[in-house]
Each structure stands twice: as structure tokens, then as C-alpha cells.
Short mmCIF file of C-alpha atoms and ligand atoms in Angstrom, two decimals:
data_model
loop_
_atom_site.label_atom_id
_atom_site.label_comp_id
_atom_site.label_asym_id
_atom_site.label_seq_id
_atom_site.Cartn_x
_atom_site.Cartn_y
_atom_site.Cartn_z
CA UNK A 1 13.20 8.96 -30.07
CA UNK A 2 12.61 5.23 -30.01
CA UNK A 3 12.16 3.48 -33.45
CA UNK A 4 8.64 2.86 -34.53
CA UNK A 5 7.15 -0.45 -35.45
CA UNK A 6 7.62 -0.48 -39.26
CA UNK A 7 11.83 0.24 -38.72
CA UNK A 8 12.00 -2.25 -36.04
CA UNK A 9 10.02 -4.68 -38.26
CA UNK A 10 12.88 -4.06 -41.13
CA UNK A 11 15.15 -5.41 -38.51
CA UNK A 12 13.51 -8.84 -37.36
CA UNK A 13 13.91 -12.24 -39.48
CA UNK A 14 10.11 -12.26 -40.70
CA UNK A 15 10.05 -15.61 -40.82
CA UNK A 16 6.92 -15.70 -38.55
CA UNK A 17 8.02 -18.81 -36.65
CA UNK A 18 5.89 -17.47 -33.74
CA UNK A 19 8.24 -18.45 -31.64
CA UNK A 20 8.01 -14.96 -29.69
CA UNK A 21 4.39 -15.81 -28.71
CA UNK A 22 2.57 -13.66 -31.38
CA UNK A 23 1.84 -15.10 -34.85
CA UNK A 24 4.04 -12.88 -36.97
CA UNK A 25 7.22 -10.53 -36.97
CA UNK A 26 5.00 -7.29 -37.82
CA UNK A 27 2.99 -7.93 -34.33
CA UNK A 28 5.78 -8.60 -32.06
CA UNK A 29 7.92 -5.09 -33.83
CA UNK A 30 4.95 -3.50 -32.78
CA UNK A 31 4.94 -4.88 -29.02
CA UNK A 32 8.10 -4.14 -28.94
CA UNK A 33 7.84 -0.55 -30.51
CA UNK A 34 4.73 -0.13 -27.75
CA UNK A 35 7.27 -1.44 -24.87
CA UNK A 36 4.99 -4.23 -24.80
CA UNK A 37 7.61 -7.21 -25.78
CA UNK A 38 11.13 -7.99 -24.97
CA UNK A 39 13.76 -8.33 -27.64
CA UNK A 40 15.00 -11.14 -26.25
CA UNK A 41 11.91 -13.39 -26.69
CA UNK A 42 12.62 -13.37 -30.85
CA UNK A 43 15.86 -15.86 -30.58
CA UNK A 44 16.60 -15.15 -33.94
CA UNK A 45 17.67 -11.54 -34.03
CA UNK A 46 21.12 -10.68 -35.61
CA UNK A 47 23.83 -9.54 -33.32
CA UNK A 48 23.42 -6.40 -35.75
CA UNK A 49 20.39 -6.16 -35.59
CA UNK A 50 20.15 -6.01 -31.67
CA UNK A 51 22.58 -3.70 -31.38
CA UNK A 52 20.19 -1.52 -33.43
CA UNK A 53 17.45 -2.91 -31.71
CA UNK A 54 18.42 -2.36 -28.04
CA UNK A 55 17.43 1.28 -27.98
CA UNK A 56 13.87 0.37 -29.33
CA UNK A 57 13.30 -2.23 -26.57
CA UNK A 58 14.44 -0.76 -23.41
CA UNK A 59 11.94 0.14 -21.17
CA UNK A 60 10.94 4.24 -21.93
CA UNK A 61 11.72 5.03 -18.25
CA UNK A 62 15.12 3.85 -17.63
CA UNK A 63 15.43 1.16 -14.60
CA UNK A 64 18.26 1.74 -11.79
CA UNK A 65 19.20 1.15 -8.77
CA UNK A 66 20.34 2.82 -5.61
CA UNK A 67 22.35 1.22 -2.75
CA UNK A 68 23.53 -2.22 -2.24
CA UNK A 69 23.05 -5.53 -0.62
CA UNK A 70 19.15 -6.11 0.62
CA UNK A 71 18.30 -2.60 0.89
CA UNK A 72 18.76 -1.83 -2.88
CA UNK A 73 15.99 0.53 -4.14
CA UNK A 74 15.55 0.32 -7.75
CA UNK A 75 13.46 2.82 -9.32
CA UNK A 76 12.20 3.30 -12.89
CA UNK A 77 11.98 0.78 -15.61
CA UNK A 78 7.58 2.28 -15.71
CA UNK A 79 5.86 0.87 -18.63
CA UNK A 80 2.18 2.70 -18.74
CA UNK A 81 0.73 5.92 -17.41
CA UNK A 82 -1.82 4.14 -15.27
CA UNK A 83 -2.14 0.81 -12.94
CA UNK A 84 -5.07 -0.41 -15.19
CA UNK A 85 -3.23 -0.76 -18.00
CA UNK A 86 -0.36 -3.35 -16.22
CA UNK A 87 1.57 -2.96 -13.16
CA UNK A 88 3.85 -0.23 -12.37
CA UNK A 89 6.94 -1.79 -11.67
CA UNK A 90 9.11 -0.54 -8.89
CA UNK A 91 7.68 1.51 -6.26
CA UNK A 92 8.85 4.69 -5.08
CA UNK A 93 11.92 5.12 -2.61
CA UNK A 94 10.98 6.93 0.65
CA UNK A 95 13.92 8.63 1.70
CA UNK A 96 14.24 10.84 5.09
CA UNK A 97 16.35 14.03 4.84
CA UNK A 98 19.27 14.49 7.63
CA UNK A 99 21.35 17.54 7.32
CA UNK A 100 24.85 18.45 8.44
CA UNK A 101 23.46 21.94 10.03
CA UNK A 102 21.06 18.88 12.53
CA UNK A 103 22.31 19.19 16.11
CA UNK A 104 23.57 15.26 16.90
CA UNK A 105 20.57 14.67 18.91
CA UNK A 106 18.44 15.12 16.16
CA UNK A 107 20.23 13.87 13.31
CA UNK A 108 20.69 10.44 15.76
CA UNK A 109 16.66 10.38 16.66
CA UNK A 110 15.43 10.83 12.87
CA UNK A 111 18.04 8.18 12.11
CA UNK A 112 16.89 6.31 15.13
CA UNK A 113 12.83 6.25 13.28
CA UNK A 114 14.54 5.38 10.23
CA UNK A 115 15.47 2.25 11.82
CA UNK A 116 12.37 1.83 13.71
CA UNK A 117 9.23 2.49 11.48
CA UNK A 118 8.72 -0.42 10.26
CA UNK A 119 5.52 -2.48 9.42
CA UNK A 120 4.52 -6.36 9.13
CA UNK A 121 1.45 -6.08 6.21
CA UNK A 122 0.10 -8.99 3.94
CA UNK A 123 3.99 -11.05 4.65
CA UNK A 124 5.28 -8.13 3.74
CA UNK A 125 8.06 -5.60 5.52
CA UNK A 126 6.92 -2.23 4.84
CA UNK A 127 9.40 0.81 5.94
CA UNK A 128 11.54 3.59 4.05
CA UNK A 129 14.29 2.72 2.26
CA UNK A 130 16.82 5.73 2.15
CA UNK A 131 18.36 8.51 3.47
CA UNK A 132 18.98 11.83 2.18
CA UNK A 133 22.10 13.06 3.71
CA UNK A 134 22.43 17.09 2.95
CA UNK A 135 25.33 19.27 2.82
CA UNK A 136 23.74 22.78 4.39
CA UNK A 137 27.08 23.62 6.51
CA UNK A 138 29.37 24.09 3.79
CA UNK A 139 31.72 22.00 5.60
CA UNK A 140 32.94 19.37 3.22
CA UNK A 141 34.58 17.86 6.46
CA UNK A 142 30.84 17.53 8.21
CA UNK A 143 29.07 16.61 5.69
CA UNK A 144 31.72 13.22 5.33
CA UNK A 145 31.61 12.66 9.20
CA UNK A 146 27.52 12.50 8.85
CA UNK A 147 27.67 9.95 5.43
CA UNK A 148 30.00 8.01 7.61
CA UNK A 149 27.09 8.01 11.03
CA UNK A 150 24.53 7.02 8.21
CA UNK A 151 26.53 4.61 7.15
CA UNK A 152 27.20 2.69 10.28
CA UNK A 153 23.97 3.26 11.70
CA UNK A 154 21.70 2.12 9.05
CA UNK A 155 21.49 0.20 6.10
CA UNK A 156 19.90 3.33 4.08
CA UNK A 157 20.18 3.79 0.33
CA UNK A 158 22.14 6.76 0.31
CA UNK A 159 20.99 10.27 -1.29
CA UNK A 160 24.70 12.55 -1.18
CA UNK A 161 23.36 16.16 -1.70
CA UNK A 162 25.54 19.00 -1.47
CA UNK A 163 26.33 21.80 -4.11
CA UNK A 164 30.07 21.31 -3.62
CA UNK A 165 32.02 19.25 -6.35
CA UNK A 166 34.68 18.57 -3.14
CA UNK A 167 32.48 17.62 -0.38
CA UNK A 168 30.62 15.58 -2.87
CA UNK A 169 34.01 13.29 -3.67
CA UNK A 170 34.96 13.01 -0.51
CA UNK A 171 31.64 11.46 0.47
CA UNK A 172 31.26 9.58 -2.21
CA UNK A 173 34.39 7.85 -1.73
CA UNK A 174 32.98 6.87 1.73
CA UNK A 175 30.36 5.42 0.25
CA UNK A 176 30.54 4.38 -3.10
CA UNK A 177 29.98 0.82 -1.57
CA UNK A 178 26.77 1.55 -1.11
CA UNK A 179 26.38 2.82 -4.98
CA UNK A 180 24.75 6.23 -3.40
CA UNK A 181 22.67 8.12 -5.40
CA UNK A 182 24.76 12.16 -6.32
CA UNK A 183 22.57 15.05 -5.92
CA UNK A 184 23.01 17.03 -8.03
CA UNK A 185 24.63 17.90 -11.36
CA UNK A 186 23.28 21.02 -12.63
CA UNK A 187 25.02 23.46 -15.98
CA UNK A 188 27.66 24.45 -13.79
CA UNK A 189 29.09 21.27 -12.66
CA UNK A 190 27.39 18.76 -14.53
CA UNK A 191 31.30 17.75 -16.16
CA UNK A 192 32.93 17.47 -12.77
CA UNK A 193 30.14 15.13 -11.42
CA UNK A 194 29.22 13.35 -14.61
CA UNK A 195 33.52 12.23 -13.93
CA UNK A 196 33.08 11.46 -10.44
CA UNK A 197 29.71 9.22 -11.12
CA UNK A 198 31.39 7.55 -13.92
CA UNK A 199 34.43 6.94 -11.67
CA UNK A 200 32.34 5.25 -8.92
CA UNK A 201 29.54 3.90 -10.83
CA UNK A 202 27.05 5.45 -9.41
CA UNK A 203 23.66 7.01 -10.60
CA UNK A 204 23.86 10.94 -10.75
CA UNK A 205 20.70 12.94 -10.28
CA UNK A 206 20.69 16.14 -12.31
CA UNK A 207 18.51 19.36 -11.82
CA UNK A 208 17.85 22.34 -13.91
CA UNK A 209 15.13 25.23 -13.56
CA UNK A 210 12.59 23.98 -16.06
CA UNK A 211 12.28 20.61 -18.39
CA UNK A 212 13.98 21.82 -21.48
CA UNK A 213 17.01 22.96 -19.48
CA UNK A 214 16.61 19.75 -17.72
CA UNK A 215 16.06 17.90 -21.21
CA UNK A 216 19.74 19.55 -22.90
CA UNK A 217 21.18 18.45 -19.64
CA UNK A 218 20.35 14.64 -19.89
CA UNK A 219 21.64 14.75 -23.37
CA UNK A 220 24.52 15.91 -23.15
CA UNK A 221 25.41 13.52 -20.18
CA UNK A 222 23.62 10.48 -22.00
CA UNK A 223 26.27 11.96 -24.71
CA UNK A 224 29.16 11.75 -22.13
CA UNK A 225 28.59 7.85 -21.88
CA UNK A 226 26.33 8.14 -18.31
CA UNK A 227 23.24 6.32 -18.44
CA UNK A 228 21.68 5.82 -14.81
CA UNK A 229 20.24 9.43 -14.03
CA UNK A 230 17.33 10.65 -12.26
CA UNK A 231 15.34 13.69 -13.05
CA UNK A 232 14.87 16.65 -10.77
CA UNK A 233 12.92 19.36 -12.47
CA UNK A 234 13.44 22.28 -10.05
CA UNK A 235 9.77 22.86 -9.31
CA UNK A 236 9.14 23.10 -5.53
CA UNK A 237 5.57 24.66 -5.44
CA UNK A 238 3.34 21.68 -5.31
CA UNK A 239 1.40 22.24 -9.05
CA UNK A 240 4.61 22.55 -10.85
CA UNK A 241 5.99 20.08 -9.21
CA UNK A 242 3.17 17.71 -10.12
CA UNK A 243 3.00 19.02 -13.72
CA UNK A 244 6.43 18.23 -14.60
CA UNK A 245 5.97 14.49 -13.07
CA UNK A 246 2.71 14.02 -15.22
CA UNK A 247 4.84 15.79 -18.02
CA UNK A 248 7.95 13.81 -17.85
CA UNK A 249 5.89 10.40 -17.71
CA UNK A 250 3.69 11.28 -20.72
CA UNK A 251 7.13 12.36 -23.00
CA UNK A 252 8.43 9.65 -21.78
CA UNK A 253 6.29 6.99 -22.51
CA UNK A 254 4.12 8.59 -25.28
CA UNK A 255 6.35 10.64 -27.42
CA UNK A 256 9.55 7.92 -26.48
CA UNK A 257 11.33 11.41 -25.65
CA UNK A 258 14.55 9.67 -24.23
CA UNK A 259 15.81 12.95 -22.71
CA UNK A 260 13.22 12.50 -20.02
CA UNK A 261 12.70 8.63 -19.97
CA UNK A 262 14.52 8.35 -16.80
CA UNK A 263 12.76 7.86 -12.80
CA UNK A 264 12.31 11.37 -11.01
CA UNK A 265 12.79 12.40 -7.57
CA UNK A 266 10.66 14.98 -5.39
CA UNK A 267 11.05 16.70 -2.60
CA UNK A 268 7.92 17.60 0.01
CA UNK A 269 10.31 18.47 2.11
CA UNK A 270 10.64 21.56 0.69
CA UNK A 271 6.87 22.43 -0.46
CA UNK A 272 5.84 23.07 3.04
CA UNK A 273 6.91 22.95 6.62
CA UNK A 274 3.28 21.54 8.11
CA UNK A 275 4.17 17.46 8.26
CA UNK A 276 0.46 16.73 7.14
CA UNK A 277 0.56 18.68 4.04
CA UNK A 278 3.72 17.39 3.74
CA UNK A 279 2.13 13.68 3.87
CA UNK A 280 -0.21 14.91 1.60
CA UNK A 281 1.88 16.13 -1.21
CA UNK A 282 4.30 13.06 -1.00
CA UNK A 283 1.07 11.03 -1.87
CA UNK A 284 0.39 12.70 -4.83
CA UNK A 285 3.68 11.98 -5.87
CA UNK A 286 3.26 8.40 -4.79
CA UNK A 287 0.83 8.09 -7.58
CA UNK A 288 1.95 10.10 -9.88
CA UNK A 289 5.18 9.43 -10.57
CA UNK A 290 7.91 10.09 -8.68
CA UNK A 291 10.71 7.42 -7.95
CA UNK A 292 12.14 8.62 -4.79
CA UNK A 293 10.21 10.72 -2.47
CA UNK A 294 12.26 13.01 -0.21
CA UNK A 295 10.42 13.53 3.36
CA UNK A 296 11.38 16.26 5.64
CA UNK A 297 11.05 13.94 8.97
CA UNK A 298 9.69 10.55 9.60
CA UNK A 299 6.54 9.77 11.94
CA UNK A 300 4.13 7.30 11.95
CA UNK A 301 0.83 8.32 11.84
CA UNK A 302 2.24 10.09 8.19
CA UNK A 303 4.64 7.48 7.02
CA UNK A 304 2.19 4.26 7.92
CA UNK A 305 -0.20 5.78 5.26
CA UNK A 306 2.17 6.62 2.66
CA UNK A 307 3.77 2.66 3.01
CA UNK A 308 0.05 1.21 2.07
CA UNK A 309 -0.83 3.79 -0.54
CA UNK A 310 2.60 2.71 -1.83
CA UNK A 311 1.89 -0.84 -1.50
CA UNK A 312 -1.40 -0.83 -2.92
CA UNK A 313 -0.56 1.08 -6.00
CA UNK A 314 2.38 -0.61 -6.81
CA UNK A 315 0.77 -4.16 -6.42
CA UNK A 316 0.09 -5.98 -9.68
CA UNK A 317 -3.91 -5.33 -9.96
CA UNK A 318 -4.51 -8.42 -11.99
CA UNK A 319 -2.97 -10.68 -8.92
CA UNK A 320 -4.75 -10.71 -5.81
CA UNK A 321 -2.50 -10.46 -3.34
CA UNK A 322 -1.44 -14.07 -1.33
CA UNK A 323 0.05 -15.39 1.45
CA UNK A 324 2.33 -18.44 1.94
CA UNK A 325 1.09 -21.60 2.41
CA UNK A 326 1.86 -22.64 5.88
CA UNK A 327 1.20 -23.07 10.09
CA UNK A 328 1.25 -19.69 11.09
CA UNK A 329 1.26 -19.96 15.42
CA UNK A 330 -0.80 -16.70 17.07
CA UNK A 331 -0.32 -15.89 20.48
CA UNK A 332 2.14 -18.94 21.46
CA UNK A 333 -0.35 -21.74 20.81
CA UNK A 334 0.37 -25.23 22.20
CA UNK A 335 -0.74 -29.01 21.56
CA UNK A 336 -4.49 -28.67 23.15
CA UNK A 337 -5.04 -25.18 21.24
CA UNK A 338 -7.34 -24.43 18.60
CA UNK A 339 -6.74 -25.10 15.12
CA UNK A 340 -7.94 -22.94 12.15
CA UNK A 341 -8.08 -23.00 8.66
CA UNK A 342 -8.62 -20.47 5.89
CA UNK A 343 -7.27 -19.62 2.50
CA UNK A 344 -4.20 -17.45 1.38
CA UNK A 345 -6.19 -14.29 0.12
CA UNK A 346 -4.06 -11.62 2.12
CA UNK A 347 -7.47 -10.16 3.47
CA UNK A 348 -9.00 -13.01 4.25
CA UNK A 349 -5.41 -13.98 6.25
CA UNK A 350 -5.46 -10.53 7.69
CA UNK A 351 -9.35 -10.11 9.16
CA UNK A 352 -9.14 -13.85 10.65
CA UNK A 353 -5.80 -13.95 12.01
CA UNK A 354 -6.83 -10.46 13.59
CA UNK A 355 -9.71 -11.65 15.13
CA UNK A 356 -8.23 -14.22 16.61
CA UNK A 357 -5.61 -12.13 18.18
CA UNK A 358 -8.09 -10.22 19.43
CA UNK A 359 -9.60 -13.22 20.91
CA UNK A 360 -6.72 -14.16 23.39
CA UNK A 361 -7.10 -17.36 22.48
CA UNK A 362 -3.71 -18.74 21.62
CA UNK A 363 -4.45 -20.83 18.66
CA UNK A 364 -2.82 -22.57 15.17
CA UNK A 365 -3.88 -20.72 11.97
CA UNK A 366 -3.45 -23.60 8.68
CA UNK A 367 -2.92 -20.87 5.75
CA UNK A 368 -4.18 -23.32 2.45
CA UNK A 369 -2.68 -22.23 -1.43
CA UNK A 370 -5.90 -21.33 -2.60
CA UNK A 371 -3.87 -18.97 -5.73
CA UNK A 372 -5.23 -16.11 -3.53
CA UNK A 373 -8.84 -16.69 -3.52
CA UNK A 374 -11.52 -16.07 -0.49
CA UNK A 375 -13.23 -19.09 1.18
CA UNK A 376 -16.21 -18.78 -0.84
CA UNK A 377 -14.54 -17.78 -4.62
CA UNK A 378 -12.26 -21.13 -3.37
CA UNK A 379 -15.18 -23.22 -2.77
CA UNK A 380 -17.06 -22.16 -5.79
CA UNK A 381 -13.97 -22.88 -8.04
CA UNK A 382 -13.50 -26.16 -6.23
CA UNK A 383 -10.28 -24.83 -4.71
CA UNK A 384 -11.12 -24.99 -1.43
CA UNK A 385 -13.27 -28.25 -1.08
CA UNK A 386 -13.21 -31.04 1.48
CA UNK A 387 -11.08 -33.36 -0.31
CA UNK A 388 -8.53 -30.79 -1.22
CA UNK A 389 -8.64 -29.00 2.76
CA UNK A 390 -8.18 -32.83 4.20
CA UNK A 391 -4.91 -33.65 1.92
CA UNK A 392 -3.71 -30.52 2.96
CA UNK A 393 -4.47 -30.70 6.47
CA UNK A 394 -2.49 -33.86 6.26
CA UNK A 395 0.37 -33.02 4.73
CA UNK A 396 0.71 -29.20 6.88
CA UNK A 397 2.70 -31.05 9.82
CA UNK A 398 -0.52 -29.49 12.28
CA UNK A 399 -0.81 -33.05 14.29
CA UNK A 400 2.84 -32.80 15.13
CA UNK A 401 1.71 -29.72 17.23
CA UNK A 402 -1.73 -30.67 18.53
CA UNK A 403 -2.91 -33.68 20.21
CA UNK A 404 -6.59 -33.05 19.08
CA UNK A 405 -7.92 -33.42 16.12
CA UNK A 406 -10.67 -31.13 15.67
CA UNK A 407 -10.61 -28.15 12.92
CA UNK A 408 -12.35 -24.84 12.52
CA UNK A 409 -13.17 -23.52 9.64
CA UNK A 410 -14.28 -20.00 9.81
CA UNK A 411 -17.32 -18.73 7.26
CA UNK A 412 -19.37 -19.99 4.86
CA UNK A 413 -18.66 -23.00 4.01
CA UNK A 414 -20.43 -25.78 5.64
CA UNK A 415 -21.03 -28.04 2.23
CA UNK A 416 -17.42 -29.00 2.84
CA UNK A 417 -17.33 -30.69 6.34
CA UNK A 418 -18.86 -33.81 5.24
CA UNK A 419 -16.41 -34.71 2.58
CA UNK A 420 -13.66 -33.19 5.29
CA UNK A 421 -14.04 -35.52 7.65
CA UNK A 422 -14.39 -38.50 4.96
CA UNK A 423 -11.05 -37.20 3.62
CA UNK A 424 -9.58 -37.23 7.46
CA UNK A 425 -10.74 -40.23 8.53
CA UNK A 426 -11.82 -41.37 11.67
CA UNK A 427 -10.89 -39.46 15.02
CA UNK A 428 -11.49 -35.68 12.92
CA UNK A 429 -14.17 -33.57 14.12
CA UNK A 430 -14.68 -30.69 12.05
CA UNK A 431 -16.51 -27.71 13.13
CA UNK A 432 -17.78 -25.04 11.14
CA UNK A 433 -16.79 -22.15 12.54
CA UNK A 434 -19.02 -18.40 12.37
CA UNK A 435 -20.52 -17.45 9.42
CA UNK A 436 -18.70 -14.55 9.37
CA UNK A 437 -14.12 -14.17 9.77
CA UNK A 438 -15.19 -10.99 11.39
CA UNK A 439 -16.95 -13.06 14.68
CA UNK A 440 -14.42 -15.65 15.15
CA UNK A 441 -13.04 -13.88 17.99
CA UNK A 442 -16.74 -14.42 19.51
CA UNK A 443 -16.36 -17.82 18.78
CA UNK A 444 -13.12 -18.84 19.95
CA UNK A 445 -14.13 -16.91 23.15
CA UNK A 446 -16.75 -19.20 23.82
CA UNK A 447 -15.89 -22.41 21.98
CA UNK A 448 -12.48 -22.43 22.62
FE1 SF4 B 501 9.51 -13.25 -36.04
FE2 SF4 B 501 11.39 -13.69 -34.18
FE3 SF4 B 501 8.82 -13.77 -33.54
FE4 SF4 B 501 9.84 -15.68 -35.07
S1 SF4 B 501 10.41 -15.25 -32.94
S2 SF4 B 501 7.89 -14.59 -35.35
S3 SF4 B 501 11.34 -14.52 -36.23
S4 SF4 B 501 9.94 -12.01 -34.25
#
């Protein structure tokens, strides 16, 4: 159990400097008791007192991280039961199981869509982020050889899953520069891998066959000095299984139960063999709460949906989502194409650069920092207004790539081309493009 606000208040200086951004000590003990504040925004804390402290402030649901290099997935470190409240922090790993029992062909094509499935979506790269690699043979020697194809092949956080203490080392020693994720201590080995993990620095998942089994577990690793574990509650019928992730998120957050105030992980894989209920059940978890979802295969028309759902959930919902500022080229435009302009709200980016795909008209899209709002919202907050389009137009580096100077502006906004052109000067023609992004391919069809 955490401490609460009054004991964590005993701790702190209370000389209500405010220098922590609230006006007194009692406030920010109780931010920090609520997971609210950081310790290390009160500068003043005793090196006593912090060591004390430390347990208070970290986050209820312990952050970690699985893999290396740019394909680390860190999971954990949740702060609130719902998105309302403030973000969720780091999304869920989607991992794709590949077992030693796979005939080569098939263990080299799921690998293959690993690789592949990947999506371009608001400037961002979405795709799955790990691979499950399971021991079903028995054969310490083939489960190595397939960590070792993983390996090479891909850049996959790695999930090593066997029940053998033996094949487990010797894969983990393969890999342990790639900080893989051990699956699974349970009572019965829980000593020998709590060693190896400690050995190798790496996070150790731990199962048991119901949450207070699963609870004694964590403590008495957390007790052996291991502090990066992930939960596995045993449940593999699909209400259980969502139970225990509601469960563990509530005791973790609400009761500060530390025994379960580490990320989970879930397997769909083995709630069903039909891939859409499959796709269905790793949503739920998705939402609610897992942090790495275990899929039986990988296919697009399932994973694609599970990406956005991920991305949308996990976005921050008080920041609209932006893109860069920049000259973003569609369709290989050169210096007598088109030029368009529009503001970094991802949907706004998204519906006009589409159209004008769709158009065929090869043409130069000006993206303008508008802090993520639409045309109109920009306008009306004097954000995106002819004197502020025109020094940014300026500035872009567009008339080093055209040799016209005429500039669409797609929707609404026609109360800005007069000042535009002011703030251009002579030799600018601005044309107010369609009222609506969604008929600008119309319009560059037959203006263009
Ligand atoms: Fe109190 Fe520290 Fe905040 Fe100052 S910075 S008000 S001492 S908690």
C-alpha cells in the first residue's frame, strides 16, 4: 500500500514556497498521494525523506520496457481508469505468436506480415511491435534456433515463452540484447527464473491460476529484489479474462495494492480459434487494460483496426492531434503544379491531402502550425488569417519549387484572401478554393 496524503505530508518541508506549482505542502502530498504530482517537482525534499517518499510517488502501475533500440515497447506506468480523466500513457504492445511446432514456411510468412503490416496514419507509423516466440516442441534446441530466425529477421520485441527453466536460458542468452520479455514464472519455478531475469536484466512475466495466487507471487519476487514484472492472471475464457484486467487496474490504482500495480498481458490467441472473434476480444483488451496483446496470426483487415482503436485511445484527448509544419509533395508535383494550403489538424491534413490524391493532380500541399486547429476554429481564433498564411507562405521555401504564384486555399475561408494577397505582394493570386476539403478533388480536376 502506497502512503496516504497526511504521512506523505509529515515528510515534505511545509514551508509552502509553492515552488511545486500548488500553493501549499498539504496540496501537493495529496497530488502526489493521488499519483497526480511528481516528487521531484518539490526541490526541497530530504534525501531521507525521498527515499521514504519514492514508493508513494511512483506511478501505481509500474512502467517497463521490452526490447531495445527503436523498437522498444514500454508498457505500464497507467495513471487513471479512464481516457477522460488524462491520457493513458503507453499503449498496448501487439505481439504475433510463432511457435517452434510452425512448419518453416509458416513460421517465415507470419514473420514475413510482421515485417510488412505496416501503416502511414496522421505522421504516424502504425504496426505491431513484438513477437511471441513459443516453446510447444519441447526441444530446448528448437526453440533457440527459432529466437535466433526472429532475431535476424525482425526487429521484434521479444516474448520467450516456454515452460522449461533450460530452454528458457539458453534463449535468453541469445537474446538478452534485445532485453526480451520471460514468459513465465509460475510457483514452481518462479526462483529459477526470478535468477535468470535478474542475471540478464530483463522483465519476467509471472502467471498463476487466479489473482491472489498471482498477488503472493509478485510479492515474494518484488521481495527477491525484481521489480519489472508483468501480470498474467491465467484466465483464458474471455469474461474472466476481462474481469481480472478491470480488477487488477482498479486495485491497482484505487486501493494502491502494489502486488498488482504492474502492466498485464493477454492472450486472444488462446480464447478462440475464429480470427474475427479473435480481433474482437483483443479490442476489448485494447481498452481495457492490457499492456501487451498476444495475437494468434497477423492480417490486415483485423490488425488495421486494432492499430487505430489503439491509436485513438491512447492519444492524449485534451490535444488534438497535429501534423508538422511543412511542404508535403503528392503525386510527384513539379514547378507549374498546384499549390495548396491548409492547417495542421491531422483530419483536416488527412481529408484534403486525400482528395487530392484522388484527384491525379500532382500538386504541393503547404501544411501551416495552426496548434492543431481546423481552417475555420484557425480563422476564428485569428490563427489562420491572411497576414499570418502570407508570412508563412513566405518563409515555407514553396517558390523555390513553383514558378507560379497562385495559392489555393481549400474551404471556408474567403475573408482571408484580401489581406493574403496584401501580405504577398504583387504577382500572388489567391484563389479560394471549394467550400468544402471534401470537393477539392472536383476542383483541382477542373481548375487545375
Ligand atoms: Fe512544499 Fe516543496 Fe511544494 Fe515548496 S515545493 S510548497 S516545500 S512541497
Amino acid at each position: 500500500m502506497g502512503l496516504t496524503g497526511i504521512q506523505i505530508f509529515k515528510l515534505l518541508p511545509k514551508t509552502n514556497c509553492k515552488e511545486c506549482g500548488v500553493p501549499t505542502c498539504l496540496a501537493f502530498a495529496m497530488n502526489l498521494a493521488a499519483g497526480k504530482a511528481e516528487l521531484a517537482s518539490c526541490p526541497y525534499v530530504s534525501e531521507e525523506a525521498k527515499a521514504l517518499l519514492s514508493e508513494a510517488s511512483a506511478p501505481p502501475i509500474r512502467p517497463l520496457a521490452v526490447g531495445s533500440g527503436e523498437n522498444v515497447v514500454k508498457v505500464g506506468g497507467e495513471t487513471v481508469l479512464f481516457r477522460h480523466e488524462k491520457t493513458f500513457v503507453n499503449k498496448p504492445g501487439f505481439a504475433v505468436l510463432v511457435s517452434d511446432t510452425l512448419p518453416e514456411a509458416e513460421a517465415t510468412a507470419r514473420l514475413k506480415r510482421f515485417k510488412e503490416l505496416k501503416y502511414e496514419r496522421v505522421g504516424l507509423t502504425l504496426r505491431p511491435e513484438m513477437v511471441a516466440v513459443k516453446n510447444e516442441s519441447g526441444d530446448a534446441g528448437k526453440f533457440e534456433t527459432l529466437v535466433k530466425k526472429v532475431k535476424s529477421e525482425t526487429d521484434a520485441a521479444l516474448i520467450l515463452m516456454s515452460g522449461s527453466v533450460e530452454a528458457l536460458t539458453a534463449a535468453v542468452k541469445a537474446s538478452a540484447d534485445r532485453v526480451p520479455l520471460i514468459y513465465a514464472a509460475t510457483d514452481g519455478n518462479s526462483d529459477a527464473l526470478a535468477a535468470l531475469a535478474k542475471e540478464h536484466k530483463c522483465p519476467l512475466a509471472i502467471k498463476a491460476d487466479n489473482l491472489e495466487d498471482l498477488s503472493k507471487l509478485s510479492d515474494k519476487l518484488t521481495a527477491a529484489g525484481l521489480k519489472d514484472l508483468v501480470l498474467d492472471s491465467g484466465s483464458r475464457t474471455v469474461r474472466k479474462a476481462f474481469e481480472d484486467q478491470v480488477f487488477i487496474r482498479r486495485a491497482a490504482l484505487i486501493k494502491k495494492n502494489r502486488s498488482l500495480g504492474f502492466p498485464t498481458i493477454t492472450f486472444p490467441c488462446e480464447m478462440t480459434k475464429d480470427p474475427m472473434k479473435e480481433a474482437l476480444i483483443a479490442s476489448a483488451f485494447v481498452a481495457k487494460y492490457a499492456g501487451i496483446v498476444v495475437l494468434s496470426d497477423l492480417h490486415g483487415e483485423s490488425l488495421f483496426p486494432l492499430l487505430v482503436e489503439r491509436l485513438n485511445i491512447y492519444t492524449d484527448p485534451q490535444r488534438p492531434m497535429m501534423m508538422q509544419q511543412g511542404i508535403y509533395p503528392i503525386g510527384n508535383p513539379g514547378e507549374n503544379s498546384p499549390v495548396l494550403i491548409t492547417t495542421n489538424f491531422s483530419l483536416t491534413y488527412f481529408i484534403v491531402s486525400g482528395e487530392v490524391e484522388s484527384s491525379r493532380v500532382p500538386s504541393w500541399l503547404l501544411v501551416m502550425d495552426t496548434e492543431g486547429l481546423s481552417v475555420l476554429t484557425a480563422w476564428a481564433a485569428g490563427k489562420f488569417v491572411g497576414d499570418a498564411i502570407g508570412a508563412f507562405v513566405k518563409k515555407s521555401g514553396i517558390t523555390e519549387k513553383v514558378k507560379h504564384r497562385r495559392i489555393i486555399i481549400p474551404g471556408a475561408v474567403a475573408a482571408v484572401s484580401g489581406d493574403l494577397e496584401e501580405e504577398l505582394g504583387a504577382g500572388w493570386e489567391v484563389k479560394i478554393g471549394p467550400r468544402e476539403a471534401a470537393h477539392v478533388t472536383a476542383y483541382l480536376k477542373v481548375n487545375a
